[in-house]
PDB file of C-alpha atoms and ligand atoms in Angstrom:
ATOM      1  CA  MET W 473     -17.743  -3.352  10.557  1.00 91.00           C
ATOM      2  CA  SER W 474     -15.565  -6.316   9.760  1.00 93.00           C
ATOM      3  CA  SER W 475     -12.738  -7.563  12.025  1.00 97.00           C
ATOM      4  CA  ILE W 476     -10.726  -8.711   8.997  1.00 98.00           C
ATOM      5  CA  ASP W 477      -7.954  -6.360   7.834  1.00 98.00           C
ATOM      6  CA  LEU W 478      -5.867  -7.357   4.805  1.00 98.00           C
ATOM      7  CA  HIS W 479      -3.922  -4.117   4.259  1.00 98.00           C
ATOM      8  CA  CYS W 480      -1.717  -2.296   6.800  1.00 98.00           C
ATOM      9  CA  HIS W 481       1.859  -1.088   7.292  1.00 98.00           C
ATOM     10  CA  SER W 482       4.614  -1.361   9.897  1.00 98.00           C
ATOM     11  CA  TYR W 483       7.855   0.608  10.247  1.00 98.00           C
ATOM     12  CA  ILE W 484       9.482  -1.919   7.919  1.00 98.00           C
ATOM     13  CA  SER W 485       8.065   0.423   5.227  1.00 98.00           C
ATOM     14  CA  ASP W 486       6.242   3.688   6.033  1.00 98.00           C
ATOM     15  CA  GLY W 487       4.169   2.742   9.077  1.00 98.00           C
ATOM     16  CA  ALA W 488       4.836   3.943  12.626  1.00 97.00           C
ATOM     17  CA  LEU W 489       4.738   0.676  14.602  1.00 98.00           C
ATOM     18  CA  SER W 490       6.952  -2.399  14.720  1.00 98.00           C
ATOM     19  CA  PRO W 491       5.324  -5.537  13.273  1.00 98.00           C
ATOM     20  CA  ARG W 492       4.889  -6.830  16.849  1.00 98.00           C
ATOM     21  CA  ASP W 493       3.277  -3.632  18.148  1.00 98.00           C
ATOM     22  CA  LEU W 494       1.025  -3.536  15.101  1.00 98.00           C
ATOM     23  CA  ILE W 495      -0.329  -7.012  15.866  1.00 98.00           C
ATOM     24  CA  LEU W 496      -0.677  -6.172  19.577  1.00 98.00           C
ATOM     25  CA  LEU W 497      -2.798  -3.173  18.568  1.00 98.00           C
ATOM     26  CA  ALA W 498      -4.820  -5.322  16.148  1.00 98.00           C
ATOM     27  CA  HIS W 499      -5.518  -7.695  19.045  1.00 98.00           C
ATOM     28  CA  GLN W 500      -6.692  -4.792  21.242  1.00 97.00           C
ATOM     29  CA  GLN W 501      -8.975  -3.740  18.405  1.00 97.00           C
ATOM     30  CA  GLU W 502     -10.376  -7.289  18.287  1.00 97.00           C
ATOM     31  CA  ALA W 503      -9.129  -8.160  14.807  1.00 98.00           C
ATOM     32  CA  SER W 504      -9.737 -11.782  13.806  1.00 98.00           C
ATOM     33  CA  MET W 505      -7.597 -11.954  10.657  1.00 98.00           C
ATOM     34  CA  ILE W 506      -4.788  -9.657   9.578  1.00 98.00           C
ATOM     35  CA  ALA W 507      -2.301  -9.340   6.698  1.00 98.00           C
ATOM     36  CA  LEU W 508       0.770  -7.109   7.028  1.00 98.00           C
ATOM     37  CA  THR W 509       1.316  -5.477   3.616  1.00 98.00           C
ATOM     38  CA  ASP W 510       4.450  -3.322   3.764  1.00 98.00           C
ATOM     39  CA  HIS W 511       5.467  -1.514   0.572  1.00 98.00           C
ATOM     40  CA  ASP W 512       7.790  -3.792  -1.448  1.00 98.00           C
ATOM     41  CA  GLN W 513       8.939  -5.432   1.796  1.00 98.00           C
ATOM     42  CA  ILE W 514       8.312  -8.787   3.443  1.00 98.00           C
ATOM     43  CA  ASP W 515      10.881  -8.532   6.255  1.00 98.00           C
ATOM     44  CA  GLY W 516       8.200  -7.914   8.913  1.00 98.00           C
ATOM     45  CA  LEU W 517       6.167 -11.049   8.226  1.00 98.00           C
ATOM     46  CA  ASN W 518       7.937 -13.463  10.598  1.00 98.00           C
ATOM     47  CA  GLU W 519       7.701 -11.165  13.616  1.00 98.00           C
ATOM     48  CA  ALA W 520       4.063 -10.346  12.854  1.00 98.00           C
ATOM     49  CA  ARG W 521       3.134 -14.002  12.334  1.00 98.00           C
ATOM     50  CA  LYS W 522       4.789 -15.044  15.597  1.00 98.00           C
ATOM     51  CA  THR W 523       2.937 -12.337  17.555  1.00 98.00           C
ATOM     52  CA  ALA W 524      -0.365 -13.193  15.878  1.00 98.00           C
ATOM     53  CA  SER W 525       0.006 -16.865  16.749  1.00 98.00           C
ATOM     54  CA  GLU W 526       0.639 -15.973  20.436  1.00 98.00           C
ATOM     55  CA  LEU W 527      -2.609 -13.997  20.437  1.00 97.00           C
ATOM     56  CA  GLY W 528      -4.789 -16.328  18.368  1.00 97.00           C
ATOM     57  CA  ILE W 529      -5.193 -13.986  15.393  1.00 98.00           C
ATOM     58  CA  THR W 530      -5.169 -15.550  11.920  1.00 98.00           C
ATOM     59  CA  PHE W 531      -2.152 -14.102  10.097  1.00 98.00           C
ATOM     60  CA  ILE W 532      -1.895 -13.867   6.298  1.00 98.00           C
ATOM     61  CA  ASN W 533       1.380 -13.080   4.514  1.00 98.00           C
ATOM     62  CA  GLY W 534       1.071  -9.808   2.602  1.00 98.00           C
ATOM     63  CA  VAL W 535       2.939  -7.204   0.576  1.00 99.00           C
ATOM     64  CA  GLU W 536       1.967  -4.034  -1.325  1.00 98.00           C
ATOM     65  CA  ILE W 537       3.897  -3.813  -4.582  1.00 98.00           C
ATOM     66  CA  SER W 538       4.458  -0.441  -6.307  1.00 98.00           C
ATOM     67  CA  VAL W 539       3.741  -0.755 -10.040  1.00 98.00           C
ATOM     68  CA  THR W 540       4.062   1.610 -12.985  1.00 98.00           C
ATOM     69  CA  TRP W 541       1.181   1.217 -15.416  1.00 98.00           C
ATOM     70  CA  ARG W 542       0.763   3.713 -18.262  1.00 96.00           C
ATOM     71  CA  HIS W 543       3.021   6.231 -16.472  1.00 94.00           C
ATOM     72  CA  LYS W 544       0.890   6.006 -13.326  1.00 95.00           C
ATOM     73  CA  THR W 545       1.701   4.418  -9.985  1.00 96.00           C
ATOM     74  CA  ILE W 546      -0.692   1.595  -9.098  1.00 97.00           C
ATOM     75  CA  HIS W 547      -0.490  -0.568  -5.975  1.00 98.00           C
ATOM     76  CA  ILE W 548      -0.952  -4.333  -6.089  1.00 99.00           C
ATOM     77  CA  VAL W 549      -1.406  -6.162  -2.805  1.00 99.00           C
ATOM     78  CA  GLY W 550      -0.212  -9.769  -2.676  1.00 99.00           C
ATOM     79  CA  LEU W 551      -1.892 -12.053  -0.130  1.00 99.00           C
ATOM     80  CA  ASN W 552      -1.274 -15.546   1.238  1.00 98.00           C
ATOM     81  CA  PHE W 553       1.901 -16.274  -0.746  1.00 98.00           C
ATOM     82  CA  THR W 554       4.864 -18.389   0.286  1.00 98.00           C
ATOM     83  CA  PRO W 555       7.903 -16.050   0.426  1.00 98.00           C
ATOM     84  CA  SER W 556      11.181 -16.972  -1.244  1.00 98.00           C
ATOM     85  CA  GLU W 557      14.672 -15.562  -1.694  1.00 98.00           C
ATOM     86  CA  ASN W 558      13.741 -14.752  -5.284  1.00 98.00           C
ATOM     87  CA  MET W 559      10.754 -12.713  -4.090  1.00 98.00           C
ATOM     88  CA  ARG W 560      12.981 -10.808  -1.634  1.00 98.00           C
ATOM     89  CA  GLN W 561      15.359 -10.000  -4.471  1.00 98.00           C
ATOM     90  CA  VAL W 562      12.667  -8.764  -6.861  1.00 98.00           C
ATOM     91  CA  LEU W 563      11.203  -6.549  -4.122  1.00 98.00           C
ATOM     92  CA  ALA W 564      14.670  -5.194  -3.198  1.00 98.00           C
ATOM     93  CA  GLU W 565      15.209  -4.365  -6.856  1.00 98.00           C
ATOM     94  CA  ASN W 566      11.866  -2.526  -6.916  1.00 98.00           C
ATOM     95  CA  ARG W 567      12.897  -0.479  -3.860  1.00 97.00           C
ATOM     96  CA  SER W 568      16.320   0.359  -5.239  1.00 96.00           C
ATOM     97  CA  GLY W 569      16.333   3.913  -6.512  1.00 95.00           C
ATOM     98  CA  ARG W 570      14.323   5.259  -3.566  1.00 98.00           C
ATOM     99  CA  LEU W 571      17.436   6.900  -2.085  1.00 97.00           C
ATOM    100  CA  GLN W 572      18.309   8.551  -5.362  1.00 97.00           C
ATOM    101  CA  ARG W 573      14.727   9.718  -5.702  1.00 98.00           C
ATOM    102  CA  LEU W 574      14.893  11.141  -2.159  1.00 98.00           C
ATOM    103  CA  ALA W 575      17.973  13.153  -3.154  1.00 98.00           C
ATOM    104  CA  GLN W 576      16.049  14.554  -6.138  1.00 98.00           C
ATOM    105  CA  MET W 577      13.047  15.442  -3.970  1.00 98.00           C
ATOM    106  CA  ALA W 578      15.382  17.121  -1.453  1.00 98.00           C
ATOM    107  CA  GLU W 579      16.976  19.155  -4.236  1.00 98.00           C
ATOM    108  CA  ARG W 580      13.593  20.362  -5.488  1.00 98.00           C
ATOM    109  CA  LEU W 581      12.436  21.282  -1.987  1.00 98.00           C
ATOM    110  CA  GLU W 582      15.618  23.247  -1.400  1.00 98.00           C
ATOM    111  CA  LYS W 583      15.458  25.030  -4.763  1.00 97.00           C
ATOM    112  CA  ARG W 584      11.758  25.819  -4.849  1.00 97.00           C
ATOM    113  CA  GLY W 585      10.889  25.982  -1.169  1.00 97.00           C
ATOM    114  CA  LYS W 586      14.192  26.927   0.500  1.00 97.00           C
ATOM    115  CA  ILE W 587      13.667  23.888   2.723  1.00 98.00           C
ATOM    116  CA  THR W 588      16.959  22.369   3.856  1.00 98.00           C
ATOM    117  CA  GLY W 589      17.972  19.102   5.500  1.00 98.00           C
ATOM    118  CA  VAL W 590      15.344  16.988   3.718  1.00 98.00           C
ATOM    119  CA  TYR W 591      17.657  14.119   2.733  1.00 98.00           C
ATOM    120  CA  GLU W 592      19.064  13.527   6.221  1.00 98.00           C
ATOM    121  CA  GLY W 593      15.772  14.470   7.881  1.00 98.00           C
ATOM    122  CA  ALA W 594      13.711  11.894   5.993  1.00 98.00           C
ATOM    123  CA  LEU W 595      16.356   9.194   6.479  1.00 98.00           C
ATOM    124  CA  ALA W 596      16.317   9.805  10.226  1.00 98.00           C
ATOM    125  CA  LEU W 597      12.629   8.792  10.217  1.00 97.00           C
ATOM    126  CA  VAL W 598      12.918   5.516   8.334  1.00 97.00           C
ATOM    127  CA  ASN W 599      13.847   2.117   9.678  1.00 96.00           C
ATOM    128  CA  HIS W 600      15.104   0.596   6.405  1.00 95.00           C
ATOM    129  CA  PRO W 601      16.800   3.358   4.327  1.00 96.00           C
ATOM    130  CA  ASP W 602      15.904   1.724   1.002  1.00 96.00           C
ATOM    131  CA  SER W 603      12.211   1.968   1.985  1.00 98.00           C
ATOM    132  CA  VAL W 604      12.321   5.754   2.322  1.00 98.00           C
ATOM    133  CA  SER W 605       9.109   7.181   0.843  1.00 98.00           C
ATOM    134  CA  ARG W 606       7.160  10.366   0.339  1.00 98.00           C
ATOM    135  CA  THR W 607       5.572   9.611   3.726  1.00 97.00           C
ATOM    136  CA  HIS W 608       8.915  10.189   5.467  1.00 98.00           C
ATOM    137  CA  VAL W 609       9.559  13.367   3.472  1.00 98.00           C
ATOM    138  CA  ALA W 610       6.093  14.617   4.480  1.00 98.00           C
ATOM    139  CA  GLN W 611       6.827  13.836   8.131  1.00 97.00           C
ATOM    140  CA  TYR W 612      10.082  15.774   7.931  1.00 98.00           C
ATOM    141  CA  LEU W 613       8.310  18.758   6.329  1.00 98.00           C
ATOM    142  CA  VAL W 614       5.902  18.801   9.286  1.00 97.00           C
ATOM    143  CA  ALA W 615       8.730  18.407  11.824  1.00 97.00           C
ATOM    144  CA  CYS W 616      10.719  21.333  10.398  1.00 97.00           C
ATOM    145  CA  GLY W 617       7.638  23.557  10.267  1.00 97.00           C
ATOM    146  CA  ALA W 618       7.458  23.868   6.469  1.00 97.00           C
ATOM    147  CA  VAL W 619       3.824  22.615   6.401  1.00 98.00           C
ATOM    148  CA  ARG W 620       0.958  22.266   8.909  1.00 96.00           C
ATOM    149  CA  ASN W 621       0.448  18.499   8.552  1.00 96.00           C
ATOM    150  CA  THR W 622       1.253  15.603   6.223  1.00 94.00           C
ATOM    151  CA  ASN W 623      -1.904  16.117   4.203  1.00 95.00           C
ATOM    152  CA  HIS W 624      -0.765  19.679   3.512  1.00 97.00           C
ATOM    153  CA  ALA W 625       2.701  18.331   2.574  1.00 98.00           C
ATOM    154  CA  PHE W 626       1.119  16.168  -0.151  1.00 97.00           C
ATOM    155  CA  LYS W 627      -1.194  18.968  -1.323  1.00 97.00           C
ATOM    156  CA  LYS W 628       1.577  21.530  -1.587  1.00 98.00           C
ATOM    157  CA  TRP W 629       4.687  19.528  -2.487  1.00 98.00           C
ATOM    158  CA  LEU W 630       4.536  15.758  -2.717  1.00 98.00           C
ATOM    159  CA  GLY W 631       1.241  14.649  -4.256  1.00 96.00           C
ATOM    160  CA  ASP W 632       1.274  13.332  -7.829  1.00 91.00           C
ATOM    161  CA  GLY W 633       2.195  16.186 -10.172  1.00 92.00           C
ATOM    162  CA  LYS W 634       3.163  18.583  -7.342  1.00 97.00           C
ATOM    163  CA  PRO W 635       6.533  20.428  -7.450  1.00 97.00           C
ATOM    164  CA  ALA W 636       8.564  18.002  -5.319  1.00 98.00           C
ATOM    165  CA  CYS W 637       6.991  14.765  -6.564  1.00 96.00           C
ATOM    166  CA  VAL W 638       9.677  12.910  -8.499  1.00 95.00           C
ATOM    167  CA  PRO W 639       8.047  10.216 -10.663  1.00 91.00           C
ATOM    168  CA  HIS W 640       9.539   6.789 -10.204  1.00 94.00           C
ATOM    169  CA  GLN W 641       9.725   3.791 -12.526  1.00 96.00           C
ATOM    170  CA  TRP W 642       8.424   0.750 -10.672  1.00 98.00           C
ATOM    171  CA  ILE W 643       8.022  -2.871 -11.790  1.00 98.00           C
ATOM    172  CA  GLY W 644       5.372  -3.585 -14.475  1.00 98.00           C
ATOM    173  CA  LEU W 645       1.825  -4.800 -13.728  1.00 98.00           C
ATOM    174  CA  ASN W 646       2.333  -8.195 -15.313  1.00 98.00           C
ATOM    175  CA  ASP W 647       5.620  -8.817 -13.457  1.00 98.00           C
ATOM    176  CA  ALA W 648       4.113  -7.856 -10.089  1.00 98.00           C
ATOM    177  CA  VAL W 649       1.052 -10.089 -10.528  1.00 98.00           C
ATOM    178  CA  GLN W 650       3.191 -12.976 -11.796  1.00 98.00           C
ATOM    179  CA  LEU W 651       5.578 -12.619  -8.831  1.00 98.00           C
ATOM    180  CA  ILE W 652       2.633 -13.086  -6.458  1.00 98.00           C
ATOM    181  CA  LYS W 653       1.124 -15.946  -8.467  1.00 98.00           C
ATOM    182  CA  ASN W 654       4.455 -17.754  -8.767  1.00 98.00           C
ATOM    183  CA  HIS W 655       4.524 -17.795  -4.981  1.00 98.00           C
ATOM    184  CA  ASN W 656       0.982 -19.237  -4.754  1.00 98.00           C
ATOM    185  CA  GLY W 657      -0.534 -15.946  -3.653  1.00 98.00           C
ATOM    186  CA  ILE W 658      -3.565 -13.903  -4.667  1.00 98.00           C
ATOM    187  CA  ALA W 659      -3.013 -10.550  -6.416  1.00 98.00           C
ATOM    188  CA  VAL W 660      -5.362  -7.760  -5.303  1.00 99.00           C
ATOM    189  CA  LEU W 661      -5.843  -4.390  -6.996  1.00 98.00           C
ATOM    190  CA  ALA W 662      -5.363  -2.051  -4.009  1.00 98.00           C
ATOM    191  CA  HIS W 663      -7.641   0.940  -3.214  1.00 98.00           C
ATOM    192  CA  PRO W 664      -8.796   1.244  -6.865  1.00 98.00           C
ATOM    193  CA  ALA W 665     -10.900   4.376  -6.364  1.00 97.00           C
ATOM    194  CA  ARG W 666      -7.774   6.342  -5.412  1.00 96.00           C
ATOM    195  CA  TYR W 667      -6.301   6.339  -8.931  1.00 95.00           C
ATOM    196  CA  ARG W 668      -8.829   8.770 -10.394  1.00 92.00           C
ATOM    197  CA  LEU W 669      -8.909   7.098 -13.823  1.00 95.00           C
ATOM    198  CA  SER W 670     -11.450   7.775 -16.557  1.00 95.00           C
ATOM    199  CA  ALA W 671     -14.065   5.026 -17.018  1.00 95.00           C
ATOM    200  CA  THR W 672     -12.311   3.760 -20.166  1.00 97.00           C
ATOM    201  CA  ILE W 673      -8.817   3.640 -18.655  1.00 97.00           C
ATOM    202  CA  ASN W 674     -10.267   2.095 -15.526  1.00 97.00           C
ATOM    203  CA  ARG W 675     -11.738  -0.803 -17.515  1.00 98.00           C
ATOM    204  CA  LEU W 676      -8.434  -1.239 -19.332  1.00 98.00           C
ATOM    205  CA  LEU W 677      -6.657  -1.486 -15.994  1.00 98.00           C
ATOM    206  CA  ILE W 678      -9.107  -4.109 -14.692  1.00 98.00           C
ATOM    207  CA  GLU W 679      -8.850  -6.119 -17.908  1.00 98.00           C
ATOM    208  CA  GLU W 680      -5.035  -6.004 -18.009  1.00 98.00           C
ATOM    209  CA  PHE W 681      -4.924  -6.907 -14.311  1.00 98.00           C
ATOM    210  CA  ILE W 682      -7.145  -9.951 -14.934  1.00 98.00           C
ATOM    211  CA  ALA W 683      -5.174 -10.931 -18.042  1.00 98.00           C
ATOM    212  CA  ALA W 684      -1.992 -10.854 -15.937  1.00 98.00           C
ATOM    213  CA  GLY W 685      -3.595 -13.260 -13.430  1.00 98.00           C
ATOM    214  CA  GLY W 686      -5.100 -10.800 -10.916  1.00 98.00           C
ATOM    215  CA  GLU W 687      -7.959 -12.316  -8.933  1.00 98.00           C
ATOM    216  CA  ALA W 688      -9.228  -9.762  -6.410  1.00 98.00           C
ATOM    217  CA  VAL W 689      -9.957  -6.104  -5.821  1.00 98.00           C
ATOM    218  CA  GLU W 690      -9.996  -4.078  -2.599  1.00 98.00           C
ATOM    219  CA  VAL W 691     -13.640  -3.094  -2.346  1.00 98.00           C
ATOM    220  CA  GLY W 692     -13.748  -2.415   1.390  1.00 96.00           C
ATOM    221  CA  SER W 693     -10.863   0.028   1.701  1.00 95.00           C
ATOM    222  CA  SER W 694     -11.047   2.538   4.555  1.00 95.00           C
ATOM    223  CA  THR W 695      -9.852   5.056   1.963  1.00 94.00           C
ATOM    224  CA  HIS W 696     -13.045   4.560  -0.124  1.00 96.00           C
ATOM    225  CA  ASN W 697     -16.279   6.359   0.573  1.00 96.00           C
ATOM    226  CA  LEU W 698     -19.581   4.480   0.512  1.00 96.00           C
ATOM    227  CA  SER W 699     -20.388   5.192  -3.124  1.00 97.00           C
ATOM    228  CA  GLU W 700     -16.870   4.124  -4.185  1.00 97.00           C
ATOM    229  CA  GLN W 701     -17.339   0.891  -2.266  1.00 97.00           C
ATOM    230  CA  LEU W 702     -20.644   0.185  -3.960  1.00 97.00           C
ATOM    231  CA  ARG W 703     -19.265   1.008  -7.393  1.00 97.00           C
ATOM    232  CA  TRP W 704     -16.299  -1.330  -6.899  1.00 98.00           C
ATOM    233  CA  ALA W 705     -18.523  -4.058  -5.477  1.00 98.00           C
ATOM    234  CA  GLU W 706     -20.466  -3.934  -8.733  1.00 98.00           C
ATOM    235  CA  LEU W 707     -17.297  -3.977 -10.833  1.00 98.00           C
ATOM    236  CA  ALA W 708     -15.948  -6.925  -8.813  1.00 98.00           C
ATOM    237  CA  HIS W 709     -19.213  -8.755  -9.402  1.00 98.00           C
ATOM    238  CA  GLN W 710     -19.237  -7.937 -13.121  1.00 98.00           C
ATOM    239  CA  TYR W 711     -15.649  -9.078 -13.641  1.00 98.00           C
ATOM    240  CA  GLN W 712     -15.985 -12.060 -11.259  1.00 98.00           C
ATOM    241  CA  LEU W 713     -13.188 -10.800  -9.057  1.00 98.00           C
ATOM    242  CA  LEU W 714     -12.918 -11.715  -5.384  1.00 98.00           C
ATOM    243  CA  SER W 715     -13.262  -8.803  -2.919  1.00 98.00           C
ATOM    244  CA  SER W 716     -10.790  -7.775  -0.229  1.00 98.00           C
ATOM    245  CA  VAL W 717     -10.978  -5.396   2.732  1.00 98.00           C
ATOM    246  CA  GLY W 718      -8.244  -3.293   4.328  1.00 98.00           C
ATOM    247  CA  SER W 719      -7.684  -0.292   6.564  1.00 98.00           C
ATOM    248  CA  ASP W 720      -4.387   0.826   4.931  1.00 98.00           C
ATOM    249  CA  PHE W 721      -3.436   1.756   8.493  1.00 98.00           C
ATOM    250  CA  HIS W 722       0.017   3.337   8.874  1.00 97.00           C
ATOM    251  CA  GLY W 723      -0.313   4.485  12.499  1.00 95.00           C
ATOM    252  CA  ASN W 724       0.528   8.042  11.522  1.00 86.00           C
ATOM    253  CA  GLY W 725      -2.779   9.462  12.702  1.00 83.00           C
ATOM    254  CA  GLU W 726      -4.556   9.152   9.362  1.00 84.00           C
ATOM    255  CA  PHE W 727      -8.193  10.165   9.470  1.00 83.00           C
ATOM    256  CA  GLY W 728     -10.744   7.323   9.401  1.00 87.00           C
ATOM    257  CA  ARG W 729      -8.339   4.361   9.250  1.00 93.00           C
ATOM    258  CA  HIS W 730      -8.641   1.959  12.167  1.00 96.00           C
ATOM    259  CA  LEU W 731      -6.450  -1.118  12.318  1.00 98.00           C
ATOM    260  CA  GLY W 732      -8.519  -4.277  12.393  1.00 96.00           C
ATOM    261  CA  LYS W 733     -11.773  -2.479  11.590  1.00 96.00           C
ATOM    262  CA  THR W 734     -12.842  -2.393   7.957  1.00 96.00           C
ATOM    263  CA  PRO W 735     -16.092  -1.794   6.088  1.00 94.00           C
ATOM    264  CA  ASP W 736     -18.448  -4.752   5.626  1.00 95.00           C
ATOM    265  CA  LEU W 737     -18.520  -6.068   2.062  1.00 97.00           C
ATOM    266  CA  PRO W 738     -21.778  -5.623   0.145  1.00 96.00           C
ATOM    267  CA  SER W 739     -23.598  -8.959  -0.214  1.00 96.00           C
ATOM    268  CA  ILE W 740     -22.900  -9.276  -3.956  1.00 98.00           C
ATOM    269  CA  CYS W 741     -19.173  -9.652  -3.155  1.00 98.00           C
ATOM    270  CA  THR W 742     -17.312 -12.948  -2.783  1.00 98.00           C
ATOM    271  CA  PRO W 743     -14.735 -12.418   0.010  1.00 98.00           C
ATOM    272  CA  VAL W 744     -11.125 -13.147  -0.939  1.00 98.00           C
ATOM    273  CA  TRP W 745     -10.486 -15.039   2.326  1.00 98.00           C
ATOM    274  CA  ILE W 746     -12.733 -17.939   1.358  1.00 97.00           C
ATOM    275  CA  VAL W 747      -9.882 -19.163  -0.861  1.00 96.00           C
ATOM    276  CA  PHE W 748      -7.199 -18.925   1.869  1.00 96.00           C
ATOM    277  CA  LYS W 749      -5.948 -22.321   2.996  1.00 79.00           C
TER     278      LYS W 749
HETATM  279  P1  AMP L 383       5.993   6.583  -2.344  1.00 74.21           P
HETATM  280  O1  AMP L 383       5.888   5.080  -2.358  1.00 74.21           O
HETATM  281  O2  AMP L 383       7.332   7.052  -1.873  1.00 74.21           O
HETATM  282  O3  AMP L 383       5.578   7.219  -3.633  1.00 74.21           O
HETATM  283  O4  AMP L 383       4.998   7.103  -1.223  1.00 74.21           O
HETATM  284  C1  AMP L 383       3.648   6.778  -1.270  1.00 74.21           C
HETATM  285  C2  AMP L 383       3.053   6.773   0.142  1.00 74.21           C
HETATM  286  O5  AMP L 383       2.708   8.100   0.508  1.00 74.21           O
HETATM  287  C3  AMP L 383       1.761   5.988   0.203  1.00 74.21           C
HETATM  288  O6  AMP L 383       2.019   4.652   0.502  1.00 74.21           O
HETATM  289  C4  AMP L 383       1.005   6.664   1.318  1.00 74.21           C
HETATM  290  O7  AMP L 383       1.326   6.059   2.540  1.00 74.21           O
HETATM  291  C5  AMP L 383       1.537   8.084   1.317  1.00 74.21           C
HETATM  292  N1  AMP L 383       0.599   9.052   0.712  1.00 74.21           N
HETATM  293  C6  AMP L 383       0.281   9.183  -0.598  1.00 74.21           C
HETATM  294  N2  AMP L 383      -0.582  10.212  -0.775  1.00 74.21           N
HETATM  295  C7  AMP L 383      -0.829  10.720   0.450  1.00 74.21           C
HETATM  296  C8  AMP L 383      -1.624  11.798   0.961  1.00 74.21           C
HETATM  297  N3  AMP L 383      -2.342  12.573   0.138  1.00 74.21           N
HETATM  298  N4  AMP L 383      -1.612  12.035   2.280  1.00 74.21           N
HETATM  299  C9  AMP L 383      -0.865  11.279   3.125  1.00 74.21           C
HETATM  300  N5  AMP L 383      -0.096  10.238   2.709  1.00 74.21           N
HETATM  301  C10 AMP L 383      -0.074   9.970   1.402  1.00 74.21           C
HETATM  302 MN1   MN L 384       2.239   4.023   2.578  1.00 74.21          MN
HETATM  303 MN1   MN L 385      -1.252   2.023  -1.488  1.00 74.21          MN
HETATM  304 MN1   MN L 386      -0.943   0.737   1.733  1.00 74.21          MN
END
């Protein structure tokens, strides 16, 4: 196990804890280096950095950008960038439309599932209304008794292609990677095994990501099984990409994700943190 965690969420997006409480928990879990990577949000970084410096944990600025690539949603993590007003604006633009999308999801759930109160219910669970996500809808569906747990909510209603999943148009791959690079950060292809792409499309994604300026891939994701980790370690090696590690912890009781504890990288990998200054 590694004590480096470069992917986790606070309640600034769809996590359960404040940035401060997240870092306090990371400290309890003996993390040595942590990046907060809220979805299209960097408003938690200052609070997290301050807490980390009190506790002697190395803090890395992070963000997880939602991208639309070939009609699919892909996540790009940005690490170790210098934030700017321009970056805040681009991310706010990427989040805009989430409320409208929530209204559409609520309408579908009411029509097809006779589930009411979704719009207000999901908004009651989110800290920043423009960050409202499928996670909050899933939590509301559990709270009102429509499903057993959030996993069931995604399986039945909210997962990609399911009846209440409203596709969203996010920023393009090139724009997301360039945004990170223009702020002196490293762009990381997040949890790549989760996209379920064919081998050909997968290679296209890696090649377009590299062409855009992408430099790393999340090999040690807590959401990858061992064979996925090994496969992505080999791909990282082949394409000379740096390797990252992350729990993708949200604090919502997800199975197998422990803040500050991530899988060790296979020895063929070059860790992304060796380039952090
Ligand atoms: P959104 O950005 O609104 O499309 O919501 C995506 C978020 O939903 C992700 O960041 C995850 O936190 C969560 N999510 C996606 N799939 C699942 C799943 N199968 N089970 C639980 N949470 C999920
Ligand atoms: Mn999330
Ligand atoms: Mn993600
Ligand atoms: Mn994430």
